[in-house]
Amino acid sequence: MQGKGVVLLCVLPLVLGQDPKTFSWDGPGQTLAPDPINPCLTDQNSCGCCLMQKKKWELEQYINSSMNSLEDLLDKAQNTLKNIRDNRVAFSVGLADKRRCIGPLKTATNLVYQSIFINIGEAYNSSTGVFTVPRSGVYNLAFTVFTDAGSPGAALAVCVSIRRNGVALAALREIYDQDQEDQATAVLLVQLSAGDRITISLQAGCWICDDQNHYNTFSGFLLYATE
Ligand SMILES: *[C@@H]1O[C@H](CO)[C@@H](O)[C@H](O)[C@H]1NC(C)=O
Ligand SMILES: *[C@@H]1O[C@H](CO)[C@@H](O)[C@H](O)[C@H]1NC(C)=O
C-alpha cells in the first residue's frame, strides 16, 4: 500500500508536470515526504519505476535527436537533388531535316542547327544557333561536320570552328579533292562561365551538307557545376 502511493507520487509530477508538493498524501504509515528529484533517497521501492521512467525519457530524447538529424540530412539531400534537377543542361541538335547545303560564303557564319533532339534547360536557341551557358561549370561539347563535293574529283572544303564568345576553341578542317565526301568530329571538355555564348562557325569558303540522316550535329551538356 505504501509502496503504491510513493510510486504514484513519483509518476504524477512527470505526467502532470507539476510540483508534487502541491499534492497532499495522507496515506497511513508515511514517515518521510518523497523527494521528487531523487525518490530513491527516501523510498527504495520507487527506484525501479523512476529509473525506468528516466531510461524511457533518455531513450525518447535519443530517438528524437536522431530523428531530427536524419530529417536535417534528408532535407539537405533533397535540396541538393532539386538543385541538380533544376539546373540540368543538355542539348543535342542536327543541322537540318531535309537536304540542305550551306556555303561557300565570303565570311565566317554561325550555323543554325534547326533539328532538335533534346534541349533540356532550353539553353540552345534554335533561331540563333547559340548555346548560352546557363550556369558556370565544366561542359562537354561535341560537333560533327559533313560535306559532299557533289561529284567525284570536285573540290571538298569542310571547315568549321567551335567558338566561345566569338573566339575559336577548336576547329575541324578538311580541304581535299580526292574524296567526294568528308566527315569529322571534335569533342572537348571546357570550363565555361554563365552567359558564355557557344556557336559553331562555318569558315569562309567552306561548305557543309545535311539531310534527314543528320550528318551534322552539335551537342553539349553540363558535366558538373562549379558555382
Ligand atoms: C520527442 O518529440 C516529441 C514530438 O516532437 C515530443 O512531444 C517529446 O516531448 C520529445 N521528447 C523528448 C524527450 O524530447
Ligand atoms: C532566341 O533568340 C531570339 C533572338 O535573339 C529571341 O528573340 C528568342 O526569344 C530566343 N528564344 C529563346 C527561347 O530564348
Coordinates of C-alpha atoms and ligand atoms in Angstrom, one line a residue:
M1 CA 0.0 0.0 0.0
Q2 CA 2.7 2.4 1.0
G3 CA 4.8 1.4 -2.0
K4 CA 2.0 2.1 -4.4
G5 CA 1.4 5.6 -3.0
V6 CA 5.1 6.6 -3.4
V7 CA 5.2 5.2 -6.9
L8 CA 2.2 7.3 -7.8
L9 CA 3.7 10.4 -6.3
C10 CA 6.9 9.7 -8.3
V11 CA 5.0 9.4 -11.6
L12 CA 2.4 12.2 -11.0
P13 CA 4.8 15.1 -11.4
L14 CA 6.2 13.6 -14.7
V15 CA 2.7 13.1 -16.0
L16 CA 1.2 16.4 -14.8
G17 CA 4.3 18.5 -14.9
Q18 CA 3.5 20.0 -11.5
D19 CA 5.3 20.4 -8.3
P20 CA 4.5 17.3 -6.2
K21 CA 4.5 19.4 -3.0
T22 CA 1.1 20.8 -4.1
F23 CA -0.4 17.3 -3.7
S24 CA -1.1 16.1 -0.2
W25 CA -0.7 12.4 0.8
D26 CA -2.5 11.2 3.9
G27 CA -1.8 7.6 3.4
P28 CA -1.1 5.5 6.5
G29 CA 2.4 4.8 7.7
Q30 CA 4.1 7.6 5.7
T31 CA 7.1 8.9 7.6
L32 CA 9.2 10.9 5.0
A33 CA 8.0 13.3 2.3
P34 CA 9.1 11.7 -1.0
D35 CA 11.9 13.6 -2.8
P36 CA 10.7 14.4 -6.3
I37 CA 14.2 14.8 -7.7
N38 CA 15.6 11.6 -6.4
P39 CA 12.9 9.4 -4.7
C40 CA 15.4 6.7 -4.2
L41 CA 16.8 8.6 -1.3
T42 CA 13.5 8.4 0.6
D43 CA 11.9 5.3 -0.8
Q44 CA 13.8 2.3 -2.1
N45 CA 10.6 0.8 -3.6
S46 CA 10.2 3.7 -6.1
C47 CA 13.7 3.1 -7.6
G48 CA 12.7 0.7 -10.3
C49 CA 9.8 2.8 -11.6
C50 CA 11.8 6.1 -11.6
L51 CA 14.8 4.5 -13.2
M52 CA 12.6 3.1 -15.9
Q53 CA 11.0 6.5 -16.4
K54 CA 14.4 8.1 -16.6
K55 CA 15.7 5.5 -19.1
K56 CA 12.5 5.9 -21.2
W57 CA 13.0 9.7 -21.2
E58 CA 16.6 9.3 -22.2
L59 CA 15.7 6.9 -25.0
E60 CA 13.0 9.2 -26.2
Q61 CA 15.5 12.1 -26.3
Y62 CA 18.0 10.0 -28.2
I63 CA 15.4 8.9 -30.7
N64 CA 14.1 12.4 -31.0
S65 CA 17.6 13.8 -31.7
S66 CA 18.5 11.0 -34.1
M67 CA 15.2 11.6 -36.0
N68 CA 15.9 15.4 -36.1
S69 CA 19.4 15.0 -37.5
L70 CA 18.1 12.4 -40.0
E71 CA 15.4 14.9 -41.1
D72 CA 18.0 17.6 -41.5
L73 CA 20.2 15.3 -43.6
L74 CA 17.2 14.3 -45.7
D75 CA 16.3 17.9 -46.3
K76 CA 19.8 18.8 -47.4
A77 CA 19.9 15.8 -49.8
Q78 CA 16.5 16.7 -51.2
N79 CA 17.7 20.3 -51.7
T80 CA 20.8 19.2 -53.5
L81 CA 18.9 16.8 -55.7
K82 CA 16.4 19.6 -56.5
N83 CA 19.2 22.0 -57.3
I84 CA 20.8 19.4 -59.7
R85 CA 17.4 18.7 -61.3
D86 CA 16.6 22.4 -61.7
N87 CA 20.0 23.1 -63.3
R88 CA 20.2 20.2 -65.7
V89 CA 21.6 21.3 -69.0
A90 CA 21.8 19.1 -72.1
F91 CA 21.2 19.8 -75.8
S92 CA 21.8 17.9 -79.0
V93 CA 20.8 19.3 -82.3
G94 CA 21.1 18.4 -86.0
L95 CA 21.6 20.9 -88.8
A96 CA 18.6 20.1 -91.0
D97 CA 15.7 17.7 -91.5
K98 CA 15.9 17.7 -95.3
R99 CA 18.7 18.0 -97.9
R100 CA 20.4 21.3 -97.3
C101 CA 23.9 22.7 -98.1
I102 CA 25.3 25.8 -96.5
G103 CA 28.2 27.8 -98.1
P104 CA 30.6 28.6 -99.5
L105 CA 30.2 32.1 -98.0
K106 CA 32.6 35.1 -98.1
T107 CA 32.8 35.5 -94.4
A108 CA 32.6 33.1 -91.4
T109 CA 29.0 32.5 -90.4
N110 CA 27.3 30.9 -87.4
L111 CA 25.4 27.8 -88.2
V112 CA 21.8 27.5 -87.0
Y113 CA 21.0 23.9 -86.2
Q114 CA 17.3 23.5 -86.6
S115 CA 16.6 19.9 -85.8
I116 CA 16.3 19.5 -82.0
F117 CA 17.0 16.0 -80.5
I118 CA 17.0 17.3 -76.9
N119 CA 17.2 20.7 -75.3
I120 CA 16.9 20.3 -71.5
G121 CA 17.1 23.7 -69.9
E122 CA 16.3 25.5 -73.2
A123 CA 19.8 26.9 -73.3
Y124 CA 20.2 26.2 -77.0
N125 CA 18.3 28.7 -79.2
S126 CA 17.2 27.2 -82.5
S127 CA 16.6 30.6 -84.1
T128 CA 20.1 31.9 -83.5
G129 CA 22.1 28.7 -83.2
V130 CA 23.6 30.0 -79.9
F131 CA 24.1 27.9 -76.8
T132 CA 24.1 30.3 -73.9
V133 CA 25.7 28.8 -70.9
P134 CA 23.1 29.0 -68.1
R135 CA 25.5 28.3 -65.2
S136 CA 29.2 28.1 -64.7
G137 CA 30.8 24.7 -64.8
V138 CA 32.6 22.1 -66.8
Y139 CA 30.9 21.2 -70.0
N140 CA 31.3 18.5 -72.6
L141 CA 30.9 19.9 -76.1
A142 CA 30.9 17.9 -79.4
F143 CA 30.3 18.6 -83.0
T144 CA 30.4 16.6 -86.2
V145 CA 30.6 18.1 -89.7
F146 CA 30.0 16.6 -93.1
T147 CA 30.1 17.8 -96.6
D148 CA 29.6 16.5 -100.0
A149 CA 31.6 17.7 -103.1
G150 CA 28.7 16.9 -105.4
S151 CA 30.8 14.8 -107.9
P152 CA 34.0 12.8 -107.8
G153 CA 37.1 14.9 -108.3
A154 CA 35.3 18.1 -107.3
A155 CA 36.9 20.2 -104.6
L156 CA 35.9 19.5 -101.0
A157 CA 36.1 22.0 -98.2
V158 CA 34.6 21.2 -94.8
C159 CA 35.9 23.6 -92.2
V160 CA 34.2 24.8 -89.0
S161 CA 35.2 26.0 -85.6
I162 CA 33.5 26.0 -82.3
R163 CA 33.6 29.4 -80.7
R164 CA 33.2 30.8 -77.2
N165 CA 32.1 34.4 -77.3
G166 CA 33.4 34.6 -80.9
V167 CA 36.9 33.1 -80.1
A168 CA 37.7 29.7 -81.6
L169 CA 38.1 26.9 -79.0
A170 CA 38.7 24.1 -81.6
A171 CA 38.3 23.6 -85.3
L172 CA 37.9 20.9 -87.9
R173 CA 39.3 21.3 -91.4
E174 CA 39.4 19.1 -94.5
I175 CA 40.2 20.6 -97.9
Y176 CA 40.8 17.9 -100.5
D177 CA 39.8 16.9 -104.0
Q178 CA 40.2 13.1 -103.8
D179 CA 37.1 12.1 -101.9
Q180 CA 33.6 13.1 -102.7
E181 CA 32.5 13.2 -99.0
D182 CA 34.2 14.0 -95.7
Q183 CA 33.1 14.0 -92.1
A184 CA 35.0 14.8 -88.9
T185 CA 34.2 15.1 -85.2
A186 CA 35.6 17.0 -82.3
V187 CA 34.9 16.5 -78.6
L188 CA 36.1 18.9 -75.9
L189 CA 35.7 19.5 -72.2
V190 CA 35.8 23.1 -71.2
Q191 CA 35.2 25.3 -68.1
L192 CA 32.6 27.8 -69.1
S193 CA 31.0 30.8 -67.3
A194 CA 27.4 31.6 -67.1
G195 CA 26.4 33.8 -70.0
D196 CA 29.1 32.5 -72.4
R197 CA 27.9 32.1 -75.9
I198 CA 28.9 28.9 -77.8
T199 CA 28.5 28.8 -81.5
I200 CA 29.6 26.7 -84.4
S201 CA 31.1 28.8 -87.2
L202 CA 31.4 27.8 -90.8
Q203 CA 34.6 29.3 -92.2
A204 CA 34.7 31.5 -95.3
G205 CA 34.9 29.4 -98.5
C206 CA 33.8 26.2 -96.9
W207 CA 30.5 24.3 -97.0
I208 CA 28.6 21.6 -95.3
C209 CA 25.6 19.5 -96.3
D210 CA 23.0 17.7 -94.3
D211 CA 19.7 15.8 -94.8
Q212 CA 17.3 13.8 -92.7
N213 CA 20.2 11.5 -91.7
H214 CA 21.7 14.3 -89.5
Y215 CA 25.3 14.1 -90.6
N216 CA 26.0 17.4 -88.8
T217 CA 25.3 17.6 -85.1
F218 CA 26.2 19.8 -82.2
S219 CA 25.8 18.7 -78.6
G220 CA 26.7 19.8 -75.1
F221 CA 25.9 19.0 -71.5
L222 CA 26.9 20.2 -68.1
L223 CA 29.3 17.7 -66.5
Y224 CA 29.3 19.4 -63.2
A225 CA 28.6 22.9 -61.9
T226 CA 31.4 24.9 -60.3
E227 CA 29.2 27.6 -58.6
Ligands
LIG1 C1 10.2 13.9 -28.6 O1 9.5 14.5 -29.6 C2 8.1 14.6 -29.3 C3 7.4 15.1 -30.6 O2 8.0 16.3 -31.1 C4 7.8 15.5 -28.1 O3 6.4 15.5 -27.9 C5 8.6 14.9 -26.9 O4 8.4 15.7 -25.8 C6 10.0 14.7 -27.3 N1 10.7 14.0 -26.2 C7 11.9 14.4 -25.6 C8 12.4 13.6 -24.6 O5 12.5 15.4 -26.1
LIG2 C1 16.1 33.0 -79.3 O1 16.8 34.2 -79.8 C2 15.9 35.2 -80.3 C3 16.7 36.3 -81.0 O2 17.6 36.8 -80.0 C4 15.0 35.7 -79.2 O3 14.0 36.6 -79.7 C5 14.2 34.5 -78.6 O4 13.4 34.9 -77.5 C6 15.2 33.4 -78.2 N1 14.4 32.3 -77.8 C7 14.5 31.7 -76.5 C8 13.7 30.5 -76.3 O5 15.3 32.2 -75.7

